[in-house]
mmCIF file of C-alpha atoms and ligand atoms in Angstrom:
data_model
loop_
_atom_site.group_PDB
_atom_site.id
_atom_site.type_symbol
_atom_site.label_atom_id
_atom_site.label_comp_id
_atom_site.label_asym_id
_atom_site.label_seq_id
_atom_site.Cartn_x
_atom_site.Cartn_y
_atom_site.Cartn_z
ATOM 1 C CA MET A 1 -21.454 24.820 81.477
ATOM 2 C CA GLN A 2 -24.973 23.859 80.363
ATOM 3 C CA SER A 3 -27.253 26.246 82.202
ATOM 4 C CA ASN A 4 -30.008 27.387 79.898
ATOM 5 C CA ASN A 5 -30.677 30.209 82.386
ATOM 6 C CA LEU A 6 -27.734 32.074 80.912
ATOM 7 C CA LYS A 7 -28.321 34.514 78.056
ATOM 8 C CA LEU A 8 -27.474 33.416 74.498
ATOM 9 C CA SER A 9 -24.360 35.630 74.231
ATOM 10 C CA THR A 10 -22.895 33.955 77.314
ATOM 11 C CA ARG A 11 -23.839 30.449 76.183
ATOM 12 C CA LEU A 12 -22.280 31.040 72.747
ATOM 13 C CA ILE A 13 -18.946 31.534 74.492
ATOM 14 C CA HIS A 14 -19.121 29.105 77.419
ATOM 15 C CA ALA A 15 -21.611 26.301 76.693
ATOM 16 C CA GLY A 16 -20.082 22.869 76.244
ATOM 17 C CA VAL A 17 -16.555 24.104 76.874
ATOM 18 C CA SER A 18 -14.537 23.603 80.055
ATOM 19 C CA PRO A 19 -10.776 23.970 80.622
ATOM 20 C CA ASP A 20 -8.815 20.958 79.402
ATOM 21 C CA PRO A 21 -8.348 18.622 82.405
ATOM 22 C CA THR A 22 -4.659 17.874 81.724
ATOM 23 C CA THR A 23 -3.315 21.339 80.899
ATOM 24 C CA GLY A 24 -6.003 23.890 81.778
ATOM 25 C CA ALA A 25 -6.103 25.049 78.127
ATOM 26 C CA ILE A 26 -9.047 27.471 77.990
ATOM 27 C CA MET A 27 -9.963 26.450 74.444
ATOM 28 C CA THR A 28 -10.977 22.842 73.846
ATOM 29 C CA PRO A 29 -8.023 21.153 72.091
ATOM 30 C CA ILE A 30 -8.291 19.432 68.712
ATOM 31 C CA TYR A 31 -8.215 15.787 69.819
ATOM 32 C CA GLN A 32 -6.564 14.436 66.680
ATOM 33 C CA THR A 33 -6.805 10.765 67.559
ATOM 34 C CA SER A 34 -8.634 7.772 66.140
ATOM 35 C CA THR A 35 -8.651 5.565 69.231
ATOM 36 C CA TYR A 36 -8.306 5.684 73.032
ATOM 37 C CA VAL A 37 -6.361 3.391 75.361
ATOM 38 C CA GLN A 38 -8.493 1.223 77.666
ATOM 39 C CA GLU A 39 -7.391 0.156 81.147
ATOM 40 C CA ALA A 40 -9.114 -3.212 80.715
ATOM 41 C CA PRO A 41 -11.548 -4.348 78.004
ATOM 42 C CA GLY A 42 -14.516 -1.963 78.192
ATOM 43 C CA LYS A 43 -12.963 0.070 81.045
ATOM 44 C CA HIS A 44 -12.331 3.562 79.678
ATOM 45 C CA LYS A 45 -13.032 7.272 80.235
ATOM 46 C CA GLY A 46 -16.078 7.398 77.932
ATOM 47 C CA TYR A 47 -14.092 7.366 74.702
ATOM 48 C CA GLU A 48 -13.327 4.229 72.667
ATOM 49 C CA TYR A 49 -13.065 5.033 68.968
ATOM 50 C CA ALA A 50 -13.311 8.437 67.281
ATOM 51 C CA ARG A 51 -16.193 7.676 64.910
ATOM 52 C CA THR A 52 -18.255 7.037 68.046
ATOM 53 C CA GLN A 53 -16.938 9.825 70.306
ATOM 54 C CA ASN A 54 -14.355 12.592 70.126
ATOM 55 C CA PRO A 55 -13.900 15.191 72.903
ATOM 56 C CA THR A 56 -13.691 18.156 70.472
ATOM 57 C CA ARG A 57 -16.928 17.000 68.835
ATOM 58 C CA THR A 58 -18.556 16.397 72.235
ATOM 59 C CA ALA A 59 -17.797 19.997 73.276
ATOM 60 C CA LEU A 60 -19.361 21.296 70.053
ATOM 61 C CA GLN A 61 -22.407 18.987 70.292
ATOM 62 C CA ASN A 62 -23.099 20.255 73.818
ATOM 63 C CA ALA A 63 -22.569 23.878 72.759
ATOM 64 C CA LEU A 64 -24.952 23.549 69.804
ATOM 65 C CA ALA A 65 -27.608 21.862 71.978
ATOM 66 C CA SER A 66 -27.396 24.736 74.444
ATOM 67 C CA ILE A 67 -27.610 27.577 71.894
ATOM 68 C CA GLU A 68 -30.632 25.956 70.184
ATOM 69 C CA ASN A 69 -32.381 25.537 73.570
ATOM 70 C CA GLY A 70 -32.201 21.768 73.049
ATOM 71 C CA LYS A 71 -31.051 18.844 75.185
ATOM 72 C CA PHE A 72 -28.941 17.010 72.589
ATOM 73 C CA GLY A 73 -26.673 17.916 69.669
ATOM 74 C CA LEU A 74 -25.167 15.630 67.045
ATOM 75 C CA CYS A 75 -22.505 16.722 64.552
ATOM 76 C CA PHE A 76 -22.022 15.558 60.966
ATOM 77 C CA SER A 77 -19.464 16.060 58.228
ATOM 78 C CA SER A 78 -21.816 18.426 56.313
ATOM 79 C CA GLY A 79 -25.326 19.804 56.385
ATOM 80 C CA MET A 80 -26.299 17.198 53.780
ATOM 81 C CA ALA A 81 -24.872 14.392 55.971
ATOM 82 C CA ALA A 82 -27.099 15.659 58.812
ATOM 83 C CA THR A 83 -30.122 15.629 56.461
ATOM 84 C CA ASP A 84 -29.172 12.123 55.268
ATOM 85 C CA ALA A 85 -29.167 10.885 58.884
ATOM 86 C CA VAL A 86 -32.672 12.287 59.488
ATOM 87 C CA MET A 87 -34.049 10.547 56.390
ATOM 88 C CA LYS A 88 -32.662 7.214 57.654
ATOM 89 C CA LEU A 89 -35.261 7.384 60.444
ATOM 90 C CA LEU A 90 -37.802 6.493 57.717
ATOM 91 C CA MET A 91 -38.784 3.201 56.077
ATOM 92 C CA PRO A 92 -39.884 2.342 52.529
ATOM 93 C CA GLY A 93 -43.532 3.409 52.098
ATOM 94 C CA ASP A 94 -43.245 6.345 54.497
ATOM 95 C CA GLU A 95 -44.293 9.788 53.243
ATOM 96 C CA VAL A 96 -42.865 13.231 53.930
ATOM 97 C CA ILE A 97 -44.560 16.607 53.425
ATOM 98 C CA VAL A 98 -41.922 19.122 52.337
ATOM 99 C CA ALA A 99 -41.964 22.869 51.733
ATOM 100 C CA ASN A 100 -41.543 23.340 47.964
ATOM 101 C CA ASP A 101 -39.222 26.303 48.485
ATOM 102 C CA LEU A 102 -36.207 24.294 49.568
ATOM 103 C CA TYR A 103 -32.414 24.280 49.512
ATOM 104 C CA GLY A 104 -31.435 22.710 46.156
ATOM 105 C CA GLY A 105 -29.226 20.013 47.705
ATOM 106 C CA THR A 106 -32.047 18.911 49.998
ATOM 107 C CA PHE A 107 -34.451 18.709 47.030
ATOM 108 C CA ARG A 108 -31.827 16.658 45.160
ATOM 109 C CA VAL A 109 -31.174 14.119 47.931
ATOM 110 C CA PHE A 110 -34.931 13.650 48.488
ATOM 111 C CA THR A 111 -35.865 13.212 44.811
ATOM 112 C CA LYS A 112 -32.722 11.528 43.429
ATOM 113 C CA VAL A 113 -31.613 9.386 46.388
ATOM 114 C CA PHE A 114 -34.331 8.698 48.966
ATOM 115 C CA ALA A 115 -37.198 8.469 46.457
ATOM 116 C CA ASN A 116 -35.335 5.377 45.123
ATOM 117 C CA TYR A 117 -35.593 3.795 48.585
ATOM 118 C CA GLY A 118 -39.385 3.963 48.475
ATOM 119 C CA ILE A 119 -39.877 7.166 50.459
ATOM 120 C CA ARG A 120 -42.547 9.457 48.991
ATOM 121 C CA PHE A 121 -42.268 13.253 49.069
ATOM 122 C CA HIS A 122 -45.077 15.801 48.680
ATOM 123 C CA PHE A 123 -43.671 19.247 47.835
ATOM 124 C CA ILE A 124 -46.200 21.874 48.878
ATOM 125 C CA ASN A 125 -46.560 25.608 49.488
ATOM 126 C CA MET A 126 -46.001 25.906 53.250
ATOM 127 C CA SER A 127 -46.420 29.686 53.446
ATOM 128 C CA HIS A 128 -49.886 28.686 54.689
ATOM 129 C CA ALA A 129 -49.299 25.875 57.182
ATOM 130 C CA GLU A 130 -52.919 24.724 56.879
ATOM 131 C CA ASN A 131 -52.036 23.473 53.352
ATOM 132 C CA ILE A 132 -50.242 20.584 55.094
ATOM 133 C CA ARG A 133 -53.521 19.002 56.259
ATOM 134 C CA GLY A 134 -54.580 18.055 52.725
ATOM 135 C CA TYR A 135 -51.513 15.811 52.319
ATOM 136 C CA VAL A 136 -51.552 13.875 55.601
ATOM 137 C CA ASN A 137 -52.470 10.185 55.253
ATOM 138 C CA LYS A 138 -51.768 6.986 57.194
ATOM 139 C CA ASN A 139 -48.255 6.713 55.707
ATOM 140 C CA THR A 140 -47.182 10.273 56.572
ATOM 141 C CA LYS A 141 -44.323 10.321 59.063
ATOM 142 C CA MET A 142 -42.575 13.669 58.724
ATOM 143 C CA ILE A 143 -42.943 17.368 57.899
ATOM 144 C CA TRP A 144 -39.815 19.106 56.586
ATOM 145 C CA ALA A 145 -39.633 22.904 56.525
ATOM 146 C CA GLU A 146 -37.035 25.568 55.941
ATOM 147 C CA THR A 147 -37.567 29.164 57.118
ATOM 148 C CA PRO A 148 -36.665 31.727 55.865
ATOM 149 C CA THR A 149 -36.307 30.067 52.462
ATOM 150 C CA ASN A 150 -33.709 30.392 49.759
ATOM 151 C CA PRO A 151 -33.743 32.583 47.697
ATOM 152 C CA LEU A 152 -37.223 34.157 48.084
ATOM 153 C CA LEU A 153 -37.106 34.588 51.873
ATOM 154 C CA ASN A 154 -40.527 33.024 52.390
ATOM 155 C CA ILE A 155 -41.551 32.346 55.977
ATOM 156 C CA VAL A 156 -43.098 29.144 57.371
ATOM 157 C CA ASP A 157 -45.043 29.335 60.658
ATOM 158 C CA ILE A 158 -43.184 26.781 62.821
ATOM 159 C CA GLU A 159 -45.734 26.841 65.655
ATOM 160 C CA ALA A 160 -48.626 26.161 63.239
ATOM 161 C CA CYS A 161 -46.687 23.260 61.617
ATOM 162 C CA ALA A 162 -45.903 21.829 65.071
ATOM 163 C CA LYS A 163 -49.588 21.852 65.996
ATOM 164 C CA ILE A 164 -50.456 19.777 62.900
ATOM 165 C CA ALA A 165 -47.450 17.486 63.501
ATOM 166 C CA LYS A 166 -48.566 16.785 67.091
ATOM 167 C CA GLU A 167 -52.169 16.069 66.035
ATOM 168 C CA HIS A 168 -50.997 13.403 63.578
ATOM 169 C CA LYS A 169 -47.883 12.188 65.494
ATOM 170 C CA LEU A 170 -45.494 13.376 62.752
ATOM 171 C CA THR A 171 -41.879 14.409 63.243
ATOM 172 C CA LEU A 172 -41.388 18.112 62.443
ATOM 173 C CA VAL A 173 -37.934 18.895 61.073
ATOM 174 C CA VAL A 174 -36.852 22.529 60.585
ATOM 175 C CA ASP A 175 -33.727 23.548 58.679
ATOM 176 C CA ASN A 176 -32.595 26.600 60.677
ATOM 177 C CA THR A 177 -29.474 27.359 58.599
ATOM 178 C CA PHE A 178 -30.634 30.755 57.279
ATOM 179 C CA ALA A 179 -31.806 32.167 60.606
ATOM 180 C CA SER A 180 -29.169 30.615 62.895
ATOM 181 C CA PRO A 181 -29.919 30.162 66.619
ATOM 182 C CA TYR A 182 -29.311 33.903 67.109
ATOM 183 C CA LEU A 183 -32.531 34.742 65.237
ATOM 184 C CA GLN A 184 -34.751 31.709 65.768
ATOM 185 C CA ASN A 185 -35.033 28.563 67.921
ATOM 186 C CA PRO A 186 -37.458 26.116 66.221
ATOM 187 C CA LEU A 187 -37.521 23.715 69.221
ATOM 188 C CA ASP A 188 -39.147 26.515 71.282
ATOM 189 C CA TRP A 189 -42.016 26.574 68.756
ATOM 190 C CA GLY A 190 -42.525 22.804 68.864
ATOM 191 C CA ALA A 191 -40.147 21.422 66.206
ATOM 192 C CA ASP A 192 -38.738 17.944 66.941
ATOM 193 C CA ILE A 193 -35.416 18.195 65.072
ATOM 194 C CA VAL A 194 -33.395 21.249 64.034
ATOM 195 C CA VAL A 195 -31.035 20.836 61.062
ATOM 196 C CA HIS A 196 -28.036 23.091 60.486
ATOM 197 C CA SER A 197 -25.525 23.521 57.757
ATOM 198 C CA ALA A 198 -22.871 24.883 60.144
ATOM 199 C CA THR A 199 -20.933 25.700 56.973
ATOM 200 C CA LYS A 200 -22.908 28.955 56.915
ATOM 201 C CA TYR A 201 -23.569 31.323 59.863
ATOM 202 C CA LEU A 202 -22.472 28.983 62.682
ATOM 203 C CA GLY A 203 -18.966 28.535 61.253
ATOM 204 C CA GLY A 204 -19.255 32.023 59.835
ATOM 205 C CA HIS A 205 -15.841 32.341 58.172
ATOM 206 C CA SER A 206 -16.227 30.335 54.934
ATOM 207 C CA ASP A 207 -13.505 27.927 56.064
ATOM 208 C CA VAL A 208 -15.343 24.713 56.996
ATOM 209 C CA VAL A 209 -18.106 22.354 55.805
ATOM 210 C CA HIS A 210 -20.078 20.950 58.737
ATOM 211 C CA GLY A 211 -23.601 19.894 59.764
ATOM 212 C CA ALA A 212 -25.596 19.377 62.942
ATOM 213 C CA LEU A 213 -28.870 18.131 64.408
ATOM 214 C CA ILE A 214 -30.391 19.340 67.678
ATOM 215 C CA MET A 215 -33.340 17.747 69.514
ATOM 216 C CA ASN A 216 -35.018 17.392 72.924
ATOM 217 C CA ASP A 217 -36.388 13.850 72.799
ATOM 218 C CA ALA A 218 -34.016 11.241 74.272
ATOM 219 C CA GLU A 219 -35.364 8.364 72.159
ATOM 220 C CA LEU A 220 -34.973 10.378 68.952
ATOM 221 C CA GLU A 221 -31.428 11.303 70.006
ATOM 222 C CA GLU A 222 -30.583 7.647 70.624
ATOM 223 C CA ARG A 223 -31.846 6.637 67.164
ATOM 224 C CA LEU A 224 -29.984 9.472 65.442
ATOM 225 C CA ARG A 225 -26.794 8.838 67.449
ATOM 226 C CA PHE A 226 -27.007 5.181 66.369
ATOM 227 C CA ILE A 227 -27.271 6.312 62.710
ATOM 228 C CA GLN A 228 -24.422 8.818 63.196
ATOM 229 C CA ASN A 229 -22.135 6.071 64.517
ATOM 230 C CA SER A 230 -23.337 3.287 62.188
ATOM 231 C CA CYS A 231 -23.192 5.281 58.952
ATOM 232 C CA GLY A 232 -20.148 7.276 60.034
ATOM 233 C CA ALA A 233 -20.612 10.706 58.389
ATOM 234 C CA VAL A 234 -18.873 12.387 61.339
ATOM 235 C CA PRO A 235 -16.759 15.547 61.178
ATOM 236 C CA GLY A 236 -13.039 15.444 61.856
ATOM 237 C CA PRO A 237 -11.888 17.077 65.102
ATOM 238 C CA HIS A 238 -10.316 20.033 63.293
ATOM 239 C CA ASP A 239 -13.601 20.871 61.557
ATOM 240 C CA ALA A 240 -15.509 20.532 64.842
ATOM 241 C CA TRP A 241 -12.996 22.907 66.425
ATOM 242 C CA LEU A 242 -13.429 25.507 63.654
ATOM 243 C CA VAL A 243 -17.196 25.556 64.269
ATOM 244 C CA LEU A 244 -16.661 25.701 68.049
ATOM 245 C CA ARG A 245 -14.442 28.728 67.446
ATOM 246 C CA GLY A 246 -16.900 30.255 64.939
ATOM 247 C CA ILE A 247 -19.949 30.202 67.211
ATOM 248 C CA LYS A 248 -18.182 32.230 69.910
ATOM 249 C CA THR A 249 -18.800 35.354 67.816
ATOM 250 C CA LEU A 250 -22.183 34.371 66.318
ATOM 251 C CA HIS A 251 -24.062 37.085 68.241
ATOM 252 C CA VAL A 252 -21.771 39.960 67.261
ATOM 253 C CA ARG A 253 -21.591 38.799 63.637
ATOM 254 C CA MET A 254 -25.352 38.285 63.369
ATOM 255 C CA GLN A 255 -26.085 41.674 64.899
ATOM 256 C CA ARG A 256 -24.008 43.295 62.137
ATOM 257 C CA HIS A 257 -25.426 40.988 59.411
ATOM 258 C CA CYS A 258 -28.911 42.168 60.467
ATOM 259 C CA GLU A 259 -28.000 45.880 60.571
ATOM 260 C CA ASN A 260 -26.289 45.722 57.185
ATOM 261 C CA GLY A 261 -29.114 43.603 55.709
ATOM 262 C CA ARG A 262 -31.703 46.155 56.798
ATOM 263 C CA ALA A 263 -29.733 49.111 55.374
ATOM 264 C CA ILE A 264 -29.143 47.371 52.034
ATOM 265 C CA ALA A 265 -32.749 46.148 51.717
ATOM 266 C CA THR A 266 -33.908 49.726 52.270
ATOM 267 C CA PHE A 267 -31.367 51.153 49.795
ATOM 268 C CA LEU A 268 -32.396 48.656 47.084
ATOM 269 C CA ARG A 269 -36.085 49.226 47.645
ATOM 270 C CA HIS A 270 -35.643 52.907 46.757
ATOM 271 C CA HIS A 271 -33.350 52.288 43.769
ATOM 272 C CA PRO A 272 -35.027 53.299 40.454
ATOM 273 C CA LYS A 273 -33.647 50.252 38.563
ATOM 274 C CA VAL A 274 -34.797 47.729 41.175
ATOM 275 C CA GLU A 275 -38.211 46.096 40.704
ATOM 276 C CA LYS A 276 -38.702 44.147 43.919
ATOM 277 C CA VAL A 277 -36.758 43.371 47.102
ATOM 278 C CA TYR A 278 -37.342 40.102 48.974
ATOM 279 C CA TRP A 279 -36.570 40.563 52.677
ATOM 280 C CA CYS A 280 -38.773 39.361 55.544
ATOM 281 C CA GLY A 281 -38.178 42.542 57.576
ATOM 282 C CA PHE A 282 -40.445 44.707 55.387
ATOM 283 C CA PRO A 283 -43.899 45.160 56.967
ATOM 284 C CA ASP A 284 -45.507 44.367 53.571
ATOM 285 C CA HIS A 285 -43.712 40.976 53.304
ATOM 286 C CA PRO A 286 -46.630 38.467 53.085
ATOM 287 C CA ASN A 287 -45.620 36.626 56.288
ATOM 288 C CA HIS A 288 -43.924 39.509 58.110
ATOM 289 C CA ASP A 289 -46.109 38.995 61.206
ATOM 290 C CA ILE A 290 -45.026 35.371 61.482
ATOM 291 C CA ALA A 291 -41.379 36.374 60.979
ATOM 292 C CA LYS A 292 -41.808 38.935 63.769
ATOM 293 C CA LYS A 293 -43.326 36.299 66.042
ATOM 294 C CA GLN A 294 -40.694 33.572 65.614
ATOM 295 C CA MET A 295 -37.541 35.579 64.754
ATOM 296 C CA ARG A 296 -35.654 38.182 66.834
ATOM 297 C CA ASP A 297 -34.496 40.159 63.780
ATOM 298 C CA PHE A 298 -34.500 39.573 60.022
ATOM 299 C CA GLY A 299 -30.971 38.609 59.030
ATOM 300 C CA GLY A 300 -28.557 39.436 56.262
ATOM 301 C CA MET A 301 -30.003 37.352 53.413
ATOM 302 C CA LEU A 302 -32.031 39.138 50.743
ATOM 303 C CA SER A 303 -32.851 38.948 47.043
ATOM 304 C CA PHE A 304 -33.979 41.490 44.462
ATOM 305 C CA THR A 305 -35.095 41.708 40.842
ATOM 306 C CA LEU A 306 -34.370 44.399 38.242
ATOM 307 C CA LYS A 307 -36.872 46.414 36.185
ATOM 308 C CA ASP A 308 -34.964 45.074 33.156
ATOM 309 C CA ASP A 309 -35.861 41.455 34.015
ATOM 310 C CA SER A 310 -33.240 39.621 31.955
ATOM 311 C CA ILE A 311 -30.285 37.326 32.582
ATOM 312 C CA GLU A 312 -28.072 39.871 30.761
ATOM 313 C CA ALA A 313 -29.086 42.730 33.083
ATOM 314 C CA ALA A 314 -28.403 40.539 36.135
ATOM 315 C CA ASN A 315 -25.022 39.533 34.670
ATOM 316 C CA ARG A 316 -24.060 43.196 34.227
ATOM 317 C CA VAL A 317 -24.600 43.765 37.968
ATOM 318 C CA LEU A 318 -22.807 40.549 38.979
ATOM 319 C CA SER A 319 -19.780 41.343 36.842
ATOM 320 C CA LYS A 320 -19.372 44.843 38.298
ATOM 321 C CA THR A 321 -19.500 44.319 42.067
ATOM 322 C CA GLU A 322 -16.088 44.426 43.707
ATOM 323 C CA LEU A 323 -16.782 43.846 47.405
ATOM 324 C CA PHE A 324 -19.613 41.372 46.787
ATOM 325 C CA SER A 325 -17.876 38.237 45.452
ATOM 326 C CA LEU A 326 -19.696 36.028 42.963
ATOM 327 C CA ALA A 327 -20.005 32.712 44.800
ATOM 328 C CA GLU A 328 -22.346 29.999 46.076
ATOM 329 C CA SER A 329 -22.829 29.593 49.837
ATOM 330 C CA LEU A 330 -23.754 32.222 52.415
ATOM 331 C CA GLY A 331 -23.404 33.274 56.023
ATOM 332 C CA GLY A 332 -19.712 34.177 56.068
ATOM 333 C CA VAL A 333 -18.196 37.486 57.191
ATOM 334 C CA GLU A 334 -17.590 38.494 53.556
ATOM 335 C CA SER A 335 -20.441 39.653 51.284
ATOM 336 C CA LEU A 336 -21.456 37.341 48.440
ATOM 337 C CA ILE A 337 -23.644 37.839 45.377
ATOM 338 C CA GLY A 338 -25.304 35.079 43.357
ATOM 339 C CA HIS A 339 -27.655 34.523 40.444
ATOM 340 C CA PRO A 340 -30.112 31.672 41.207
ATOM 341 C CA ALA A 341 -31.298 31.329 37.558
ATOM 342 C CA THR A 342 -27.816 30.365 36.355
ATOM 343 C CA MET A 343 -26.192 29.121 39.582
ATOM 344 C CA THR A 344 -28.042 27.372 42.449
ATOM 345 C CA HIS A 345 -31.313 26.841 40.515
ATOM 346 C CA GLY A 346 -29.820 26.456 37.018
ATOM 347 C CA SER A 347 -30.990 22.843 36.692
ATOM 348 C CA ILE A 348 -34.692 23.771 37.021
ATOM 349 C CA PRO A 349 -36.401 24.255 33.601
ATOM 350 C CA ARG A 350 -37.007 27.994 32.951
ATOM 351 C CA GLU A 351 -40.827 27.758 32.906
ATOM 352 C CA GLN A 352 -40.942 25.934 36.221
ATOM 353 C CA ARG A 353 -38.346 28.269 37.736
ATOM 354 C CA ILE A 354 -40.363 31.348 36.734
ATOM 355 C CA ALA A 355 -43.598 29.746 37.957
ATOM 356 C CA ASN A 356 -41.825 29.292 41.332
ATOM 357 C CA GLY A 357 -41.122 33.041 41.399
ATOM 358 C CA LEU A 358 -37.419 32.880 40.448
ATOM 359 C CA SER A 359 -37.293 35.384 37.622
ATOM 360 C CA ASP A 360 -34.366 35.833 35.229
ATOM 361 C CA SER A 361 -32.975 38.949 36.919
ATOM 362 C CA LEU A 362 -33.284 37.658 40.501
ATOM 363 C CA ILE A 363 -30.061 38.365 42.392
ATOM 364 C CA ARG A 364 -29.335 36.964 45.858
ATOM 365 C CA LEU A 365 -27.120 38.688 48.423
ATOM 366 C CA SER A 366 -25.490 37.231 51.502
ATOM 367 C CA VAL A 367 -24.694 40.521 53.218
ATOM 368 C CA GLY A 368 -21.433 40.316 55.146
ATOM 369 C CA ILE A 369 -20.164 42.369 58.055
ATOM 370 C CA GLU A 370 -18.047 44.900 56.172
ATOM 371 C CA ASP A 371 -18.782 48.646 56.518
ATOM 372 C CA VAL A 372 -22.296 49.110 55.164
ATOM 373 C CA GLU A 373 -21.477 52.399 53.387
ATOM 374 C CA ASP A 374 -18.802 50.609 51.353
ATOM 375 C CA LEU A 375 -21.259 47.808 50.536
ATOM 376 C CA ILE A 376 -23.959 50.254 49.399
ATOM 377 C CA ALA A 377 -21.435 52.213 47.297
ATOM 378 C CA ASP A 378 -20.420 48.932 45.625
ATOM 379 C CA LEU A 379 -24.041 48.040 44.777
ATOM 380 C CA ARG A 380 -24.747 51.608 43.616
ATOM 381 C CA GLN A 381 -21.902 51.568 41.070
ATOM 382 C CA ALA A 382 -22.745 48.009 39.944
ATOM 383 C CA ILE A 383 -26.471 48.608 39.394
ATOM 384 C CA GLY A 384 -25.624 51.943 37.748
HETATM 385 C C1 PLP B 1 -25.887 24.880 52.558
HETATM 386 C C2 PLP B 1 -27.206 24.417 53.031
HETATM 387 C C3 PLP B 1 -27.448 23.061 53.296
HETATM 388 C C4 PLP B 1 -26.409 21.976 53.018
HETATM 389 O O1 PLP B 1 -25.317 22.090 53.862
HETATM 390 P P1 PLP B 1 -23.820 21.634 53.462
HETATM 391 O O2 PLP B 1 -23.041 21.989 54.681
HETATM 392 O O3 PLP B 1 -23.434 22.407 52.239
HETATM 393 O O4 PLP B 1 -23.860 20.172 53.207
HETATM 394 C C5 PLP B 1 -28.704 22.700 53.782
HETATM 395 N N1 PLP B 1 -29.663 23.622 53.993
HETATM 396 C C6 PLP B 1 -29.465 24.931 53.742
HETATM 397 C C7 PLP B 1 -30.564 25.904 53.989
HETATM 398 C C8 PLP B 1 -28.236 25.371 53.253
HETATM 399 O O5 PLP B 1 -28.050 26.677 52.993
#
């Protein structure tokens, strides 16, 4: 079922999936096979070898394309493998304009891997899309944005980036991991490629590492499918199945993530020991109007700083929460708490980190879908 006339909640459950032709199994089976028998050389049912095609992966690729309002989906063994495939569209000498507020692993693969292959990256403040224009030259091929960003929840105007990309014939890539297709569909605003770490909200249960790309352009899909098959960073069928299962409840999970996120952001904002809360749903968030335009709600990711702006004060909070587990990652049903200064962003020198707005006491929450009163009580006793 591919009809994009159906509402998202219906597509999350039915898109890409049809009863198994041999048994009628309602859920797509895990096709745990590496190869497929051919009737005669080249005469087969569309499947030859499982790096190239696997029916469980096909079902998921079609489902992801549908829920991102795209024509094509491609799955990878992780979000970073999906990013790696996109970068292989480029050649030595090509330049990329990147939002400077970026997932740490993406920053690392750009600066430590692809920079060595002669690709040049310009890291810029994309909170004002017009900043991009100053960095476009004849070698520029791509704009790479993430919105909302981690951990400061900055917002990039996708439509404004797409306008600049079209003027200069650049490929606009948007990492939509934080928002998920429930909150935001970058292709609708003119993005060319959507990147997902399905490890997060799409999988939703902290039990799988998986990545995906979604696009509308057939030529781009053909090039990326060629890279997917040639380089081989494909997910196993069991992992594809876990994501296929996860997305069936994306809408109900996200609805609760958003409700809980709003309640906790509001609670923290009124807490006497809290200095500042970063959440794009507040009307005084610098790009709230853009968030309102391109997102349907504001999600369950937020960060806050303490009046006592020290690593020690943050550690006291982190060590006391009981329901919020201290861990990297995000987007699962269980609430997580993290400390960017010593965890995800620990490798950035302190001065640079603080200049980027990541102060010592900054704490990041991935608000889960537990009862919100229990979550608030946990934060209340931990902040003290
Ligand atoms: C986690 C994450 C990635 C990387 O995905 P993996 O599945 O861990 O490889 C990329 N972008 C964002 C925004 C992420 O949160």
